[in-house]
Coordinates of C-alpha atoms and ligand atoms in Angstrom, one line a residue:
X1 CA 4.7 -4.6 -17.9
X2 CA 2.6 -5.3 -15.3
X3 CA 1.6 -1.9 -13.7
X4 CA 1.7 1.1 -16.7
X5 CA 1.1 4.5 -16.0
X6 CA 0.6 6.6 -18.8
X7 CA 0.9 10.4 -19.4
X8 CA -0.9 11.0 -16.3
X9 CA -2.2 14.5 -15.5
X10 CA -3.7 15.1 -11.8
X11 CA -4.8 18.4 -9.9
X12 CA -6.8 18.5 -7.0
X13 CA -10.0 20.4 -7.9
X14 CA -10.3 24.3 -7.4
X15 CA -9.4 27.1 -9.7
X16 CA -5.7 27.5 -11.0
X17 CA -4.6 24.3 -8.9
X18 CA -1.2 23.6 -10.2
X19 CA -0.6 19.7 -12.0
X20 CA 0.6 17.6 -9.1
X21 CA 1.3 15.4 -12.4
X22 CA 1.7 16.0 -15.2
X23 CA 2.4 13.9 -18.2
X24 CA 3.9 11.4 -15.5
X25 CA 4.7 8.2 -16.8
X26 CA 6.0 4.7 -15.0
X27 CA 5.7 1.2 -15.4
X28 CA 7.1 -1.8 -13.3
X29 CA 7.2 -6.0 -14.0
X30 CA 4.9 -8.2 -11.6
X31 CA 7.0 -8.8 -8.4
X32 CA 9.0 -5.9 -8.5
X33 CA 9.2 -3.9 -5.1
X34 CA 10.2 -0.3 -6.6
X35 CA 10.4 2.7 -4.1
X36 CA 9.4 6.1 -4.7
X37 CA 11.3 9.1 -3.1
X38 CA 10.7 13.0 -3.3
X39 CA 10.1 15.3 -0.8
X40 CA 7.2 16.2 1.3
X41 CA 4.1 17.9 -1.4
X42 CA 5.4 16.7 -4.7
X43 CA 2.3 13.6 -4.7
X44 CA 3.7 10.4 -3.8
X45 CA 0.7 9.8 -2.0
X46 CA -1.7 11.4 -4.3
X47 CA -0.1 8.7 -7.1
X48 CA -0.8 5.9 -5.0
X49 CA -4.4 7.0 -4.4
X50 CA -4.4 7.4 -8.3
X51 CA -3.5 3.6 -8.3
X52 CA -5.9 2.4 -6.5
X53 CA -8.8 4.0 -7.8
X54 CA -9.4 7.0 -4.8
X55 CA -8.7 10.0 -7.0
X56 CA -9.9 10.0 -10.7
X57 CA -7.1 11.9 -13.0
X58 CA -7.5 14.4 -15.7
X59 CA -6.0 12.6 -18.4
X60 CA -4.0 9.9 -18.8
X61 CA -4.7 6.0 -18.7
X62 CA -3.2 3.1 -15.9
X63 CA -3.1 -0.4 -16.1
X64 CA -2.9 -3.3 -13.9
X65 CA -1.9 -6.7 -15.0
X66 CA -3.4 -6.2 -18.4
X67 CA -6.4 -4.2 -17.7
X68 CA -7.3 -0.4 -17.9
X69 CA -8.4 0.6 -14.6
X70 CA -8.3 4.1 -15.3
X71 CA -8.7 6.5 -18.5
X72 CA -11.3 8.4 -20.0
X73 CA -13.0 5.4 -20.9
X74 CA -12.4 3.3 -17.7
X75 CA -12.8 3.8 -14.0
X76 CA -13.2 0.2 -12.4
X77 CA -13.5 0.2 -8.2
X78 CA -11.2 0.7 -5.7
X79 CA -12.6 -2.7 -4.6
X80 CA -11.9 -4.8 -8.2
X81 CA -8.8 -3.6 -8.1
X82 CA -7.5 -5.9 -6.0
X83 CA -4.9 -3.1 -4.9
X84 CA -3.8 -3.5 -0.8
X85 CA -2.8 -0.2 0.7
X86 CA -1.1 0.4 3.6
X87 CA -1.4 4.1 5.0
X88 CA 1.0 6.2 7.3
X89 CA -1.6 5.9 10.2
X90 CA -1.7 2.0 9.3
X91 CA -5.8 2.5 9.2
X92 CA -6.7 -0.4 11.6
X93 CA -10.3 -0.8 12.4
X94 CA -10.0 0.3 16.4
X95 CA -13.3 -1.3 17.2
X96 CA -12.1 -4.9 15.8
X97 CA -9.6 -7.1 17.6
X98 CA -6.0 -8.1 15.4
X99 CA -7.4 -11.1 14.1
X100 CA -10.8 -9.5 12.9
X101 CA -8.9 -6.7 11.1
X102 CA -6.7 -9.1 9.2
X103 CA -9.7 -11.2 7.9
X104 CA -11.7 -8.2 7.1
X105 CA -10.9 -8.1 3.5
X106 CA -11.5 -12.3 3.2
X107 CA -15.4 -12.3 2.7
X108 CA -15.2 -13.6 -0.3
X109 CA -13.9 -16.8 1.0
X110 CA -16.0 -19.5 2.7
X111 CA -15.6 -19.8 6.3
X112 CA -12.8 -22.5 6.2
X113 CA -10.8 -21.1 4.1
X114 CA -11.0 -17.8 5.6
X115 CA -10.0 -18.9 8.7
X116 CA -6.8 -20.5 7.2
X117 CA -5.6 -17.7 5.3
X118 CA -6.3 -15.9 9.0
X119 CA -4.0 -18.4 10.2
X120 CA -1.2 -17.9 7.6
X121 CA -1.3 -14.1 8.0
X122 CA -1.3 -14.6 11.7
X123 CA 2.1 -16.7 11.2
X124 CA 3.4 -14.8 8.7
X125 CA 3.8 -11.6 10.7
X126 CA 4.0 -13.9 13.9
X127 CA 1.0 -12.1 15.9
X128 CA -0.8 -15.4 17.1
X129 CA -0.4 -15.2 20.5
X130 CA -2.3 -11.1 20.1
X131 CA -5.0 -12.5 17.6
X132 CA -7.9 -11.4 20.2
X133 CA -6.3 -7.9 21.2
X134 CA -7.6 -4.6 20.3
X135 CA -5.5 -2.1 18.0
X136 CA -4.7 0.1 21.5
X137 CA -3.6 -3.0 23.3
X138 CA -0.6 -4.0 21.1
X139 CA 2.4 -1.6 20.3
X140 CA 3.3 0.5 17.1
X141 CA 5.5 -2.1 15.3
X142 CA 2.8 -4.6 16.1
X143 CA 0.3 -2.6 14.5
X144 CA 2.4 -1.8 11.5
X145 CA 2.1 -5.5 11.0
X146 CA -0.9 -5.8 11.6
X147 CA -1.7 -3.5 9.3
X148 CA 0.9 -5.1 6.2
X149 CA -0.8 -8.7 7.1
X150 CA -4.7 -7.5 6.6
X151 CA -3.2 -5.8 2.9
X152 CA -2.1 -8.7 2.4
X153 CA -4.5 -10.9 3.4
X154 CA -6.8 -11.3 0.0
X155 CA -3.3 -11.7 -1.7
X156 CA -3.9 -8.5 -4.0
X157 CA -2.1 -7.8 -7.3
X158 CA -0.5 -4.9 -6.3
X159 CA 0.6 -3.5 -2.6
X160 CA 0.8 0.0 -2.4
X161 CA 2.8 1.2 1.1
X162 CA 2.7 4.5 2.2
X163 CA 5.3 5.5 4.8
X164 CA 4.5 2.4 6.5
X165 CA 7.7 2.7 9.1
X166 CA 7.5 6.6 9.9
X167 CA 5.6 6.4 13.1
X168 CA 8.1 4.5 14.6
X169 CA 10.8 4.8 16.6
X170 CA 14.4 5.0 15.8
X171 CA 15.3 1.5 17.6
X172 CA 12.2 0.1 16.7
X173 CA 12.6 1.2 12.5
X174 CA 15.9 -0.9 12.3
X175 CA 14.0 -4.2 13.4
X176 CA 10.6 -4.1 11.5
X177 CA 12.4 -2.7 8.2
X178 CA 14.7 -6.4 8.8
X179 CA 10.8 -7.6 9.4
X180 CA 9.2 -5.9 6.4
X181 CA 11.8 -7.1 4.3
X182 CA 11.3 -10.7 4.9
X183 CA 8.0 -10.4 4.5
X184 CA 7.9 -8.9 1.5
X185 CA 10.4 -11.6 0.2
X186 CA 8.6 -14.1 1.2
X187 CA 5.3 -12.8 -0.2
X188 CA 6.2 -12.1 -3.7
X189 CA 3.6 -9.4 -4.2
X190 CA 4.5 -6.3 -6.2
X191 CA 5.0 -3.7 -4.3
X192 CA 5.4 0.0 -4.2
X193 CA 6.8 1.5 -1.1
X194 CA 6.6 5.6 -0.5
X195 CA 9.3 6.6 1.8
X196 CA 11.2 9.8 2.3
X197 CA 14.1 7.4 4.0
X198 CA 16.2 5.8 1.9
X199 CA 17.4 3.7 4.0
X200 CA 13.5 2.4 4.2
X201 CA 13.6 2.1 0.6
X202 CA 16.9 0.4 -0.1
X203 CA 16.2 -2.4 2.1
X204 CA 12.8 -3.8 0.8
X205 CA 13.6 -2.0 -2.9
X206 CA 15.4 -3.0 -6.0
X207 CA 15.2 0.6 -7.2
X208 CA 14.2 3.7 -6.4
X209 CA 12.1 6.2 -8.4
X210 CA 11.2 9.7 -8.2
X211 CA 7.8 11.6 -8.3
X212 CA 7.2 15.1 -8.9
X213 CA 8.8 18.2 -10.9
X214 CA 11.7 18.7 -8.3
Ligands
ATP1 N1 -7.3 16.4 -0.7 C1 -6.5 17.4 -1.2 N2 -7.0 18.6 -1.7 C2 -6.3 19.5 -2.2 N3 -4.9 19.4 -2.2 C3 -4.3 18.3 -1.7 C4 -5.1 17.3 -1.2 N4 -4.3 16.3 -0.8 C5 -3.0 16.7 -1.0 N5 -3.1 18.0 -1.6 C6 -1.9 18.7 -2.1 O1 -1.3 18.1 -3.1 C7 0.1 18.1 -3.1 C8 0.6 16.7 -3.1 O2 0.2 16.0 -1.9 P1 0.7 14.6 -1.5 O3 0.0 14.2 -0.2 O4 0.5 13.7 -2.6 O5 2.3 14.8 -1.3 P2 3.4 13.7 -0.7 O6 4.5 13.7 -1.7 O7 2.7 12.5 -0.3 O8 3.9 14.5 0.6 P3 4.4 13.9 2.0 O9 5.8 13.4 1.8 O10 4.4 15.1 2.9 O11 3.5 12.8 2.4 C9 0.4 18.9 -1.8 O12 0.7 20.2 -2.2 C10 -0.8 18.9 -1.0 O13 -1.0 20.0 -0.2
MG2 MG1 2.4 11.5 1.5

């Protein structure tokens, strides 16, 4: 298994806050793309934040690719997780141009090799020709892919996607889900993808999960 979640109890903190999980369990194989349904308040977001280290959980252990990133004992960094995220908002950096966002994850390689991977990303999601643009200067499918080529960028373990296609438009969805889905074919990564659409799911998913009591 290459992502196991175990027995997983979360609250936010406060007095009497009910369990957003509680005793949750899940587990998925390395390049799976599983989606997770539910409706709005039952924690799908809260569980990806749990993933990638941005909430700390009760109880309950999760590893990634062999390692325990989080239980009692364990609590490695958002950063060692080598966990992309890509948030509703998309999260781009407004005072960096396209090209600047997508490398911003890349210090760790040397300047060469940075600048290919740059390249690649740039290809991948075919934004060459707006690598010196500001996030304001290109349109809402743009940024979304923007935004899934800098997650991608220091090829993580795991990418974690967070409603990635609800700020667009109707017309617009139908295009960059056919987009996303290529990508994320072409990629390979393992993926979880949060969408109350299941249409958004079923076309970049092999199968569909649920989180939360309901
Ligand atoms: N920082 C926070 N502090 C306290 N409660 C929170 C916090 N963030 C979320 N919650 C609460 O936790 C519950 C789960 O929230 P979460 O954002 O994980 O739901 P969700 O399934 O992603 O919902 P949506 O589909 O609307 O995005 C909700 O009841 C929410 O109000
Ligand atoms: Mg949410």
């Amino acid at each position: 298994m290459f992502l196991e979640i175990d027995n997983l109890y979360f609250s936010y903190p406060g007095k009497h806050r009910p369990w957003i999980l509680e005793g949750y369990r899940f587990g998925m194989e390395a390049g799976e793309k599983v989606g997770i349904s539910g409706p709005s308040g039952q924690g799908k977001s809260t569980l990806l934040r749990l993933i990638a280290g941005l909430e700390r959980p009760q109880k309950g252990q999760i590893v990634i690719d062999g390692e325990i990133v989080t239980s009692a004992e364990h609590d490695v960094t958002p950063e060692a997780r080598q966990v992309g995220m890509v948030f509703q908002d998309y999260g781009l950096f407004p005072h960096m141009t396209v090209a600047q966002n997508i490398a911003y994850g890349l210090w760790r390689l040397d300047k060469k090799a940075r600048r290919e991977r740059l390249e690649t990303m740039l290809e991948l999601t075919r934004m060459q020709a707006f690598s010196t643009r500001y996030p304001y200067e290109i349109s809402g499918g743009q940024q979304q892919r923007v935004a899934l080529a800098r997650a991608l960028a220091p090829n993580p373990k795991l990418l974690l996607l967070d409603e990635p296609l609800s700020n667009l438009d109707a017309s617009l969805k139908v295009e960059i889900r056919r987009e996303m889905r290529e990508l994320m074919e072409q990629s390979q990564v393992t993926c979880l993808f949060v969408s109350h659409d299941l249409d958004d799911l079923h076309a970049v998913c092999e199968r569909v999960v649920r989180v939360g009591a309901a």
